[in-house]
Amino acid sequence: MDRVSSSMKQVSNPLPKVLSRRAGGGGLEAERESFERAQTVSINKAINAQEVAVKEKHARTCILGTHHEKGAQTFWSVVNRLPLSGNAVLCWKFCHVFHKLLRDGHSNVLKDSVRYKNELNDMSRMWGHLSEGYGQLCSIYLKLLRTKMEFHTKNPRFPGNLQMSDRQLDEAGENDVNNFFQLTVEMFDYLECELNLFQTVFSSLDMSRSVSVTAAGQCRLAPLIQVILDCSHLYDYTVKLLFKLHSCLPADTLQGHRDRFLEQFRKLKELFYRSSNLQYFKRLIQIPQLPENPPNFLRASALSEHISPVVVIPAEASSPDSEPITDLVEMDTASQSLFDNKFDDIFGSSFSSDPFNFNSQNGMNKDDKDRLIEQLYGEIAALKEELENFKAESARGVVQLRGRASELEAELAEQQHLKQQAQDESEFLRAELEELKKQREDTEKAQRSLTEIERRAQANEQRYSKLKEKYSELVQNHADLLRKNAEVTKQVTVARQAQGDVERAKKELEDSFQRVSEQAQRKSQEQAEVLDTLKRELAASRQELQVLQGTLESSTQAGAEQSTRIAGLEQERDSLSQAAEQHGEEMAALQAELQQLRDTLSREQESSKMELEALQTQLRDKESREQALQRRLAEEQFALLQGTAREAERMVQDALGHLEDPAHIGCTSSADCLLSRTLAASECVERLQDARSKYLSNHAAMGSLLPCLALFAHLVSDTLLQGSATSHVAPMEPADRLLEMCKQCGSEAVSYLSALQDPGTVEGADCSLVTTCLGRISAIGEELRPRGLDVKQEELGDLVDKEMAATAAAIETAAARIEEMLSKARAGDTGVKLEVNERILGSCTGLMQAIHVLVLASKDLQREIVESGRGAASPKEFYAKNSRWTEGLISASKAVGWGATVMVDAADLVVQGKGTFEELMVCSREIAASTAQLVAASKVKADKDSANLCKLQQASRSVNQATAGVVASTKAGKSQVEEKDSMDFSSMTLTQIKRQEMDSQVRVLELENQLQKERQKLGELRKKHYELAGVAEGWEEDAAD
């Protein structure tokens, strides 16, 4: 050690000088070479042919290398030199390391690896042929890696480790349900590949023994850690996406997604459970457990019950201390070699052998201590580098964990905010519900109280009316009593006046009597002398006194009578006074009670008025709220109308755009289809006008306007497209008019729909111009209809009967002509010609008889169909209702009659020697085809168990057999005639034979050319016949419908 320290003192600070000399040189190239050398060593150590798990430190070095060079060029340059196609274990460990790089490496690893996707695909197919060992495992793992690259290429927002927040997941789908739908399908495919690898690895292991503690078992199980990490994220995102899709789409549309998710859920739950029981995974990873039952996507609140599975990797699982001690030796050796390589790059190889020039200075070789010191220096440098790598990795892990924690905190805050919003909304809705309930109860109470008040008011009114009547009666009685009292008082006054007069008269009489008495006494005293005079006067006075006494007695009697009468009147007055007093008391009591009732009634009226005012206030508030709600409803309804009209306008504009689209030029249609669409559009326009009128008079009739509006847009668009397609097969002038009218109709429809979107013009919107355009389109369509279809539907029934009768008559006529030709042939021909003609005509006769039977069977079947299907309608109405089927019958019967006539003409020409046997065979086949058409048209609407249908099928088979007989007899006759007319070349010379041979070759070439042309002509004829038949039968319209 002293020698080393003295040597260090002699060499003062050598490293900076050497580095300063090479600083301006190739320092970057040396660092690059050192990096590539270190990466090569780590990749070769990580990917080798030993059946052991990949060491974490080597894989980590590869990951750090991708971050250092910001890509995977070095990795692929080293991997391309490895024999991956020759060693399955080597390929398996390559897949493991590459999976780690895709997950934890630099983001450019994916871009640098996409170019090798085809090579990985070829390698996957190659290893798929090996069913034992690692062959199938490598094939499935390579397929998984290719799927992972394709997924991240299509979805660049997803990082390699699949860690995303809910906000980032929403941004990945761009808030579009179509993108979420496609993203869910891609995740299902991705997770399916992960589960396939999971199951294949477990199925390749012998689970009856502890395979997870063996090196071979760990080699197979190690990649499943990356699979578990991927599966946990994919499961979580799939659940969230499915809940989002179920909130936007119908449940039936997502039935396939739910079935696929349930299958993958069962597999993943089983695999997680099996993995958590393996000893190998218990120290490396903490596997989550899925819930007992899958989420219920049909219940939106089930999302809050979902818990995202979190995979936890313990810190000691990835630390260097957890690795075996033997790895330290390898690490020291690798670090020492790496240090030596770096030292050689910096100081040179010669300086590396004697770094401090100890040999030249001291003149002695290095001893063991020097080598030990150098080795320790190398180990220290390697450990420092390793420590720096660990620090950088731990710092990145801390940053990632902090980022993840911040994301989780943000997500938690967002969830809490959403929860708070939901709670606030729930409280608001609950308060509003309570208020509405309270208002309803108050309204009900007010209604009940109003009803009670009305009932009480009605009762009080009735009671008041009764009291009023009684009071009126009392007042009337009181008035009568007052009148009686006045009369009695008047009578008493008169009686009292009479009594006073009597008393005054009596008093006057008494006074007169007293005066007379006094005068008599005075006269008796004074006229003593004149006694006689006094006596006479006294006698006269006595007489007068008697008269006066009589008068007084009569007056006294009259006064007594008057007093008695006055006493009776007074008694009656007293009784009347008492009755009046009683009536007055009763009236006062009634008036008090009436006043009390009036007070009570006034109080009740005031309270009722107050309650009524409160109810009216509530009613006005309710009416104002209802008016506000009605205004809001009207606005929403008009907004709905605007949206529907806008969509309808977009649909019509899209149809107008298709009119100018070059891709639409190849589309064709028929005039009948156009007319049917035009008729439906015209009827829809009328219904739309009625619905708009109802809506203008009552805005609550919005439900009938919106369907009419959508149907109007659909039918007008369909009419425009059908009109454009019809114009493509029409003549130029009608086609131009039709196309121009379609454009005008579309423009008018767009104007009408635009008017419906404006509140100011919705009342004045008029679609009469659209109706006019549709009428003109219908008129042009009528011009373009084929003239052959101008048969009225009322005449179809008669036409069917006429055509069937004409067909039967044509067949009978043909049979008669054949019999006539047969009799002529027997009379005029002999030998082979007679035999040939008899055979041909006989077979033709049999064919005609079979066709006649078939026509009769067809008529019976048609009669049965009409009787069973017409119901209460007539046969003509049935034929008119089923016009397409009727037209098919007419066409088939015409074809049969025409075929019979043509075949008879062909047979006549053959018998006369002017025709060819081929014409007869073609005619027989054509008539067989026509009868087959008649059979098909007849049995379309027939019952499968019908006896007439069986007869018709039997007759059809007889026609086919007869047709085969005609063809066979014709061919036999042709062969007999050709054998008879065989040429004799015995008398011809060589030159003549050569000449005939050349003529025959020329004839053969001409016939072949003519045959080719005739075949082309036949194809064109059949094509044109098919088109005409399609127009006649309405096939294009049926296809359009």
mmCIF file of C-alpha atoms in Angstrom, residues 556-874:
data_model
loop_
_atom_site.group_PDB
_atom_site.id
_atom_site.type_symbol
_atom_site.label_atom_id
_atom_site.label_comp_id
_atom_site.label_asym_id
_atom_site.label_seq_id
_atom_site.Cartn_x
_atom_site.Cartn_y
_atom_site.Cartn_z
ATOM 1 C CA THR A 556 -177.247 56.083 31.681
ATOM 2 C CA GLN A 557 -178.088 52.779 30.012
ATOM 3 C CA ALA A 558 -176.280 53.840 26.821
ATOM 4 C CA GLY A 559 -173.231 54.918 28.905
ATOM 5 C CA ALA A 560 -173.229 51.531 30.698
ATOM 6 C CA GLU A 561 -173.324 49.774 27.361
ATOM 7 C CA GLN A 562 -170.542 52.039 26.122
ATOM 8 C CA SER A 563 -168.475 51.328 29.267
ATOM 9 C CA THR A 564 -168.946 47.586 28.819
ATOM 10 C CA ARG A 565 -167.958 47.881 25.213
ATOM 11 C CA ILE A 566 -164.978 50.059 26.155
ATOM 12 C CA ALA A 567 -163.913 47.507 28.824
ATOM 13 C CA GLY A 568 -164.046 44.706 26.215
ATOM 14 C CA LEU A 569 -162.048 46.838 23.793
ATOM 15 C CA GLU A 570 -159.508 47.602 26.495
ATOM 16 C CA GLN A 571 -159.217 43.915 27.341
ATOM 17 C CA GLU A 572 -158.758 43.163 23.622
ATOM 18 C CA ARG A 573 -156.239 45.985 23.413
ATOM 19 C CA ASP A 574 -154.369 44.578 26.427
ATOM 20 C CA SER A 575 -154.312 41.109 24.828
ATOM 21 C CA LEU A 576 -153.194 42.633 21.533
ATOM 22 C CA SER A 577 -150.514 44.611 23.363
ATOM 23 C CA GLN A 578 -149.338 41.467 25.104
ATOM 24 C CA ALA A 579 -149.317 39.605 21.748
ATOM 25 C CA ALA A 580 -147.474 42.553 20.167
ATOM 26 C CA GLU A 581 -144.990 42.538 23.027
ATOM 27 C CA GLN A 582 -144.527 38.768 22.617
ATOM 28 C CA HIS A 583 -144.118 39.242 18.871
ATOM 29 C CA GLY A 584 -141.703 42.074 19.517
ATOM 30 C CA GLU A 585 -139.692 39.894 21.906
ATOM 31 C CA GLU A 586 -139.675 37.065 19.381
ATOM 32 C CA MET A 587 -138.752 39.534 16.650
ATOM 33 C CA ALA A 588 -135.968 40.941 18.809
ATOM 34 C CA ALA A 589 -134.695 37.411 19.502
ATOM 35 C CA LEU A 590 -134.937 36.590 15.829
ATOM 36 C CA GLN A 591 -133.249 39.857 14.956
ATOM 37 C CA ALA A 592 -130.476 39.081 17.468
ATOM 38 C CA GLU A 593 -130.110 35.572 16.065
ATOM 39 C CA LEU A 594 -130.228 37.002 12.547
ATOM 40 C CA GLN A 595 -127.580 39.549 13.490
ATOM 41 C CA GLN A 596 -125.499 36.782 15.019
ATOM 42 C CA LEU A 597 -125.922 34.717 11.860
ATOM 43 C CA ARG A 598 -125.046 37.746 9.788
ATOM 44 C CA ASP A 599 -121.935 38.310 11.887
ATOM 45 C CA THR A 600 -121.008 34.622 11.641
ATOM 46 C CA LEU A 601 -121.737 34.657 7.946
ATOM 47 C CA SER A 602 -119.699 37.817 7.466
ATOM 48 C CA ARG A 603 -116.821 36.317 9.445
ATOM 49 C CA GLU A 604 -117.060 33.089 7.457
ATOM 50 C CA GLN A 605 -117.305 35.089 4.250
ATOM 51 C CA GLU A 606 -114.257 37.092 5.253
ATOM 52 C CA SER A 607 -112.324 33.919 6.123
ATOM 53 C CA SER A 608 -113.610 32.274 2.963
ATOM 54 C CA LYS A 609 -112.640 35.366 1.029
ATOM 55 C CA MET A 610 -109.179 35.287 2.564
ATOM 56 C CA GLU A 611 -108.837 31.553 1.876
ATOM 57 C CA LEU A 612 -110.233 32.122 -1.584
ATOM 58 C CA GLU A 613 -107.733 34.904 -2.150
ATOM 59 C CA ALA A 614 -104.948 32.600 -0.903
ATOM 60 C CA LEU A 615 -106.226 29.832 -3.152
ATOM 61 C CA GLN A 616 -106.511 32.262 -6.028
ATOM 62 C CA THR A 617 -102.956 33.396 -5.336
ATOM 63 C CA GLN A 618 -101.788 29.790 -5.298
ATOM 64 C CA LEU A 619 -103.891 29.159 -8.367
ATOM 65 C CA ARG A 620 -102.318 32.165 -10.103
ATOM 66 C CA ASP A 621 -98.865 30.945 -9.067
ATOM 67 C CA LYS A 622 -99.730 27.491 -10.296
ATOM 68 C CA GLU A 623 -101.123 28.946 -13.506
ATOM 69 C CA SER A 624 -97.972 31.026 -13.939
ATOM 70 C CA ARG A 625 -95.844 27.918 -13.362
ATOM 71 C CA GLU A 626 -98.048 25.976 -15.729
ATOM 72 C CA GLN A 627 -97.760 28.776 -18.279
ATOM 73 C CA ALA A 628 -93.987 28.763 -17.828
ATOM 74 C CA LEU A 629 -93.965 24.987 -18.188
ATOM 75 C CA GLN A 630 -96.246 25.265 -21.206
ATOM 76 C CA ARG A 631 -93.957 27.871 -22.733
ATOM 77 C CA ARG A 632 -90.981 25.650 -21.991
ATOM 78 C CA LEU A 633 -92.852 22.657 -23.375
ATOM 79 C CA ALA A 634 -93.771 24.656 -26.462
ATOM 80 C CA GLU A 635 -90.151 25.718 -26.864
ATOM 81 C CA GLU A 636 -88.953 22.132 -26.430
ATOM 82 C CA GLN A 637 -91.627 20.901 -28.821
ATOM 83 C CA PHE A 638 -90.620 23.491 -31.375
ATOM 84 C CA ALA A 639 -86.964 22.616 -30.785
ATOM 85 C CA LEU A 640 -87.922 18.996 -31.403
ATOM 86 C CA LEU A 641 -89.773 20.082 -34.526
ATOM 87 C CA GLN A 642 -86.726 22.088 -35.613
ATOM 88 C CA GLY A 643 -84.425 19.098 -35.005
ATOM 89 C CA THR A 644 -86.723 16.760 -36.910
ATOM 90 C CA ALA A 645 -87.125 19.250 -39.761
ATOM 91 C CA ARG A 646 -83.364 19.794 -39.808
ATOM 92 C CA GLU A 647 -82.711 16.059 -40.022
ATOM 93 C CA ALA A 648 -85.404 15.741 -42.698
ATOM 94 C CA GLU A 649 -83.833 18.618 -44.641
ATOM 95 C CA ARG A 650 -80.421 16.935 -44.345
ATOM 96 C CA MET A 651 -81.944 13.702 -45.655
ATOM 97 C CA VAL A 652 -83.481 15.446 -48.683
ATOM 98 C CA GLN A 653 -80.244 17.358 -49.343
ATOM 99 C CA ASP A 654 -78.359 14.069 -49.177
ATOM 100 C CA ALA A 655 -80.744 12.646 -51.773
ATOM 101 C CA LEU A 656 -80.171 15.741 -53.940
ATOM 102 C CA GLY A 657 -76.443 15.230 -53.541
ATOM 103 C CA HIS A 658 -76.795 11.621 -54.751
ATOM 104 C CA LEU A 659 -78.404 12.911 -57.939
ATOM 105 C CA GLU A 660 -75.070 14.472 -58.896
ATOM 106 C CA ASP A 661 -72.964 11.590 -57.552
ATOM 107 C CA PRO A 662 -71.157 9.687 -60.354
ATOM 108 C CA ALA A 663 -71.492 6.471 -58.351
ATOM 109 C CA HIS A 664 -75.281 6.761 -58.638
ATOM 110 C CA ILE A 665 -75.262 6.704 -62.446
ATOM 111 C CA GLY A 666 -75.194 2.904 -62.509
ATOM 112 C CA CYS A 667 -78.426 2.652 -60.477
ATOM 113 C CA THR A 668 -81.595 1.943 -62.460
ATOM 114 C CA SER A 669 -85.260 1.582 -61.609
ATOM 115 C CA SER A 670 -88.622 1.120 -63.277
ATOM 116 C CA ALA A 671 -91.434 3.562 -63.901
ATOM 117 C CA ASP A 672 -93.842 1.447 -61.821
ATOM 118 C CA CYS A 673 -91.563 1.690 -58.800
ATOM 119 C CA LEU A 674 -91.290 5.448 -59.311
ATOM 120 C CA LEU A 675 -95.083 5.776 -59.530
ATOM 121 C CA SER A 676 -95.597 3.784 -56.337
ATOM 122 C CA ARG A 677 -93.068 5.957 -54.479
ATOM 123 C CA THR A 678 -94.612 9.137 -55.891
ATOM 124 C CA LEU A 679 -98.105 8.038 -54.854
ATOM 125 C CA ALA A 680 -96.902 7.254 -51.305
ATOM 126 C CA ALA A 681 -95.116 10.622 -51.111
ATOM 127 C CA SER A 682 -98.248 12.490 -52.280
ATOM 128 C CA GLU A 683 -100.383 10.765 -49.645
ATOM 129 C CA CYS A 684 -97.755 11.573 -47.008
ATOM 130 C CA VAL A 685 -97.814 15.250 -48.063
ATOM 131 C CA GLU A 686 -101.584 15.367 -47.482
ATOM 132 C CA ARG A 687 -101.197 13.780 -44.044
ATOM 133 C CA LEU A 688 -98.389 16.235 -43.281
ATOM 134 C CA GLN A 689 -100.609 19.189 -44.186
ATOM 135 C CA ASP A 690 -103.372 17.880 -41.888
ATOM 136 C CA ALA A 691 -100.892 17.293 -39.066
ATOM 137 C CA ARG A 692 -99.430 20.806 -39.500
ATOM 138 C CA SER A 693 -102.911 22.337 -39.387
ATOM 139 C CA LYS A 694 -103.693 20.426 -36.200
ATOM 140 C CA TYR A 695 -100.369 21.530 -34.703
ATOM 141 C CA LEU A 696 -101.040 25.188 -35.526
ATOM 142 C CA SER A 697 -104.475 24.995 -33.894
ATOM 143 C CA ASN A 698 -103.244 22.939 -30.937
ATOM 144 C CA HIS A 699 -99.534 22.638 -30.143
ATOM 145 C CA ALA A 700 -100.216 19.500 -28.149
ATOM 146 C CA ALA A 701 -100.708 17.655 -31.462
ATOM 147 C CA MET A 702 -96.929 17.503 -31.968
ATOM 148 C CA GLY A 703 -96.978 13.695 -31.762
ATOM 149 C CA SER A 704 -98.775 13.379 -35.104
ATOM 150 C CA LEU A 705 -96.579 15.959 -36.906
ATOM 151 C CA LEU A 706 -93.128 14.497 -36.198
ATOM 152 C CA PRO A 707 -93.767 10.985 -37.657
ATOM 153 C CA CYS A 708 -95.352 12.553 -40.750
ATOM 154 C CA LEU A 709 -92.340 14.853 -41.118
ATOM 155 C CA ALA A 710 -89.838 11.984 -40.898
ATOM 156 C CA LEU A 711 -91.906 9.857 -43.301
ATOM 157 C CA PHE A 712 -92.205 12.843 -45.670
ATOM 158 C CA ALA A 713 -88.418 13.254 -45.813
ATOM 159 C CA HIS A 714 -87.918 9.513 -46.333
ATOM 160 C CA LEU A 715 -90.517 9.196 -49.109
ATOM 161 C CA VAL A 716 -89.434 12.387 -50.902
ATOM 162 C CA SER A 717 -85.783 11.263 -50.772
ATOM 163 C CA ASP A 718 -86.775 7.821 -52.022
ATOM 164 C CA THR A 719 -88.828 9.427 -54.824
ATOM 165 C CA LEU A 720 -85.874 11.587 -55.866
ATOM 166 C CA LEU A 721 -83.514 8.597 -55.943
ATOM 167 C CA GLN A 722 -86.046 6.418 -57.791
ATOM 168 C CA GLY A 723 -86.664 9.245 -60.283
ATOM 169 C CA SER A 724 -82.944 9.644 -60.901
ATOM 170 C CA ALA A 725 -82.517 5.865 -61.279
ATOM 171 C CA THR A 726 -85.487 5.748 -63.696
ATOM 172 C CA SER A 727 -84.013 8.581 -65.770
ATOM 173 C CA HIS A 728 -80.880 6.484 -66.368
ATOM 174 C CA VAL A 729 -82.876 3.956 -68.454
ATOM 175 C CA ALA A 730 -85.331 6.436 -70.034
ATOM 176 C CA PRO A 731 -84.987 8.293 -73.359
ATOM 177 C CA MET A 732 -83.006 11.504 -73.298
ATOM 178 C CA GLU A 733 -85.804 14.093 -73.352
ATOM 179 C CA PRO A 734 -88.063 12.476 -70.699
ATOM 180 C CA ALA A 735 -84.960 11.676 -68.654
ATOM 181 C CA ASP A 736 -83.864 15.321 -68.625
ATOM 182 C CA ARG A 737 -87.357 16.490 -67.702
ATOM 183 C CA LEU A 738 -87.646 13.861 -64.985
ATOM 184 C CA LEU A 739 -84.239 14.716 -63.503
ATOM 185 C CA GLU A 740 -84.971 18.459 -63.584
ATOM 186 C CA MET A 741 -88.355 17.911 -61.932
ATOM 187 C CA CYS A 742 -86.726 15.741 -59.231
ATOM 188 C CA LYS A 743 -84.247 18.538 -58.477
ATOM 189 C CA GLN A 744 -87.066 21.096 -58.350
ATOM 190 C CA CYS A 745 -89.092 18.832 -56.048
ATOM 191 C CA GLY A 746 -86.075 18.405 -53.741
ATOM 192 C CA SER A 747 -85.510 22.188 -53.672
ATOM 193 C CA GLU A 748 -89.171 22.846 -52.826
ATOM 194 C CA ALA A 749 -89.068 20.188 -50.095
ATOM 195 C CA VAL A 750 -85.906 21.764 -48.623
ATOM 196 C CA SER A 751 -87.576 25.220 -48.703
ATOM 197 C CA TYR A 752 -90.666 23.831 -46.971
ATOM 198 C CA LEU A 753 -88.576 22.107 -44.283
ATOM 199 C CA SER A 754 -86.540 25.297 -43.784
ATOM 200 C CA ALA A 755 -89.774 27.248 -43.307
ATOM 201 C CA LEU A 756 -90.851 24.778 -40.614
ATOM 202 C CA GLN A 757 -87.669 25.529 -38.661
ATOM 203 C CA ASP A 758 -88.419 29.291 -38.339
ATOM 204 C CA PRO A 759 -91.093 30.297 -35.779
ATOM 205 C CA GLY A 760 -92.076 33.227 -37.957
ATOM 206 C CA THR A 761 -92.668 31.206 -41.118
ATOM 207 C CA VAL A 762 -94.039 27.951 -39.720
ATOM 208 C CA GLU A 763 -97.628 29.190 -40.078
ATOM 209 C CA GLY A 764 -97.117 30.281 -43.673
ATOM 210 C CA ALA A 765 -95.249 27.129 -44.736
ATOM 211 C CA ASP A 766 -96.983 25.536 -47.700
ATOM 212 C CA CYS A 767 -96.055 22.320 -49.451
ATOM 213 C CA SER A 768 -98.417 22.725 -52.393
ATOM 214 C CA LEU A 769 -95.392 23.257 -54.666
ATOM 215 C CA VAL A 770 -94.031 19.889 -53.504
ATOM 216 C CA THR A 771 -97.386 18.300 -54.344
ATOM 217 C CA THR A 772 -97.292 19.934 -57.794
ATOM 218 C CA CYS A 773 -93.767 18.641 -58.448
ATOM 219 C CA LEU A 774 -94.778 15.142 -57.334
ATOM 220 C CA GLY A 775 -97.753 15.274 -59.719
ATOM 221 C CA ARG A 776 -95.467 16.226 -62.594
ATOM 222 C CA ILE A 777 -93.038 13.442 -61.693
ATOM 223 C CA SER A 778 -95.979 11.020 -61.644
ATOM 224 C CA ALA A 779 -97.081 12.241 -65.095
ATOM 225 C CA ILE A 780 -93.585 11.699 -66.516
ATOM 226 C CA GLY A 781 -93.540 8.239 -64.895
ATOM 227 C CA GLU A 782 -96.836 7.398 -66.588
ATOM 228 C CA GLU A 783 -95.259 8.354 -69.931
ATOM 229 C CA LEU A 784 -92.316 6.038 -69.234
ATOM 230 C CA ARG A 785 -94.410 2.998 -68.282
ATOM 231 C CA PRO A 786 -94.216 0.086 -70.740
ATOM 232 C CA ARG A 787 -97.264 0.042 -72.990
ATOM 233 C CA GLY A 788 -97.672 -3.689 -72.521
ATOM 234 C CA LEU A 789 -98.710 -3.121 -68.915
ATOM 235 C CA ASP A 790 -101.673 -0.892 -69.758
ATOM 236 C CA VAL A 791 -104.189 -3.546 -68.851
ATOM 237 C CA LYS A 792 -106.661 -2.500 -66.251
ATOM 238 C CA GLN A 793 -106.720 -4.594 -63.135
ATOM 239 C CA GLU A 794 -110.461 -5.156 -63.560
ATOM 240 C CA GLU A 795 -109.712 -6.934 -66.878
ATOM 241 C CA LEU A 796 -107.036 -9.267 -65.483
ATOM 242 C CA GLY A 797 -109.516 -11.940 -64.435
ATOM 243 C CA ASP A 798 -111.141 -12.067 -67.891
ATOM 244 C CA LEU A 799 -107.695 -12.000 -69.502
ATOM 245 C CA VAL A 800 -106.556 -15.033 -67.475
ATOM 246 C CA ASP A 801 -109.564 -17.053 -68.563
ATOM 247 C CA LYS A 802 -109.138 -15.938 -72.188
ATOM 248 C CA GLU A 803 -105.439 -16.819 -72.260
ATOM 249 C CA MET A 804 -105.984 -20.231 -70.658
ATOM 250 C CA ALA A 805 -108.801 -20.954 -73.131
ATOM 251 C CA ALA A 806 -106.633 -19.753 -76.033
ATOM 252 C CA THR A 807 -103.774 -21.991 -74.835
ATOM 253 C CA ALA A 808 -106.061 -25.028 -74.642
ATOM 254 C CA ALA A 809 -107.450 -24.236 -78.110
ATOM 255 C CA ALA A 810 -103.928 -23.815 -79.532
ATOM 256 C CA ILE A 811 -102.891 -27.193 -78.098
ATOM 257 C CA GLU A 812 -106.002 -28.898 -79.541
ATOM 258 C CA THR A 813 -105.360 -27.261 -82.927
ATOM 259 C CA ALA A 814 -101.731 -28.386 -82.822
ATOM 260 C CA ALA A 815 -102.775 -31.948 -81.966
ATOM 261 C CA ALA A 816 -105.258 -31.948 -84.874
ATOM 262 C CA ARG A 817 -102.591 -30.685 -87.294
ATOM 263 C CA ILE A 818 -100.173 -33.387 -86.123
ATOM 264 C CA GLU A 819 -102.836 -36.048 -86.750
ATOM 265 C CA GLU A 820 -103.439 -34.585 -90.180
ATOM 266 C CA MET A 821 -99.689 -34.569 -90.960
ATOM 267 C CA LEU A 822 -99.422 -38.161 -89.752
ATOM 268 C CA SER A 823 -102.197 -39.287 -92.059
ATOM 269 C CA LYS A 824 -100.578 -37.473 -95.001
ATOM 270 C CA ALA A 825 -97.190 -39.019 -94.214
ATOM 271 C CA ARG A 826 -98.689 -42.498 -94.128
ATOM 272 C CA ALA A 827 -100.338 -41.869 -97.474
ATOM 273 C CA GLY A 828 -97.360 -40.321 -99.288
ATOM 274 C CA ASP A 829 -94.166 -41.712 -97.635
ATOM 275 C CA THR A 830 -92.615 -45.140 -97.530
ATOM 276 C CA GLY A 831 -89.614 -46.857 -95.992
ATOM 277 C CA VAL A 832 -87.288 -45.153 -93.614
ATOM 278 C CA LYS A 833 -88.847 -41.727 -94.134
ATOM 279 C CA LEU A 834 -92.291 -43.046 -93.174
ATOM 280 C CA GLU A 835 -90.855 -44.735 -90.092
ATOM 281 C CA VAL A 836 -89.022 -41.566 -89.026
ATOM 282 C CA ASN A 837 -92.037 -39.324 -89.632
ATOM 283 C CA GLU A 838 -94.397 -41.682 -87.766
ATOM 284 C CA ARG A 839 -92.039 -41.820 -84.754
ATOM 285 C CA ILE A 840 -91.550 -38.055 -84.635
ATOM 286 C CA LEU A 841 -95.228 -37.185 -85.124
ATOM 287 C CA GLY A 842 -96.284 -39.843 -82.616
ATOM 288 C CA SER A 843 -93.950 -38.408 -79.977
ATOM 289 C CA CYS A 844 -95.244 -34.913 -80.774
ATOM 290 C CA THR A 845 -98.821 -36.158 -80.375
ATOM 291 C CA GLY A 846 -97.928 -37.617 -76.964
ATOM 292 C CA LEU A 847 -96.319 -34.318 -75.972
ATOM 293 C CA MET A 848 -99.449 -32.382 -76.995
ATOM 294 C CA GLN A 849 -101.658 -34.724 -75.003
ATOM 295 C CA ALA A 850 -99.419 -34.353 -71.939
ATOM 296 C CA ILE A 851 -99.476 -30.540 -72.317
ATOM 297 C CA HIS A 852 -103.270 -30.625 -72.663
ATOM 298 C CA VAL A 853 -103.553 -32.592 -69.407
ATOM 299 C CA LEU A 854 -101.158 -30.153 -67.701
ATOM 300 C CA VAL A 855 -103.186 -27.123 -68.847
ATOM 301 C CA LEU A 856 -106.392 -28.671 -67.504
ATOM 302 C CA ALA A 857 -104.682 -29.473 -64.178
ATOM 303 C CA SER A 858 -103.373 -25.911 -64.019
ATOM 304 C CA LYS A 859 -106.875 -24.509 -64.563
ATOM 305 C CA ASP A 860 -108.264 -26.729 -61.784
ATOM 306 C CA LEU A 861 -105.504 -25.630 -59.410
ATOM 307 C CA GLN A 862 -106.053 -21.966 -60.263
ATOM 308 C CA ARG A 863 -109.778 -22.343 -59.643
ATOM 309 C CA GLU A 864 -109.011 -23.920 -56.246
ATOM 310 C CA ILE A 865 -106.562 -21.094 -55.373
ATOM 311 C CA VAL A 866 -109.116 -18.429 -56.291
ATOM 312 C CA GLU A 867 -111.889 -20.123 -54.311
ATOM 313 C CA SER A 868 -109.731 -20.533 -51.201
ATOM 314 C CA GLY A 869 -108.114 -17.092 -51.292
ATOM 315 C CA ARG A 870 -110.789 -14.686 -52.480
ATOM 316 C CA GLY A 871 -113.062 -14.923 -49.415
ATOM 317 C CA ALA A 872 -116.155 -12.801 -49.965
ATOM 318 C CA ALA A 873 -114.616 -11.098 -53.033
ATOM 319 C CA SER A 874 -115.241 -12.107 -56.647
#
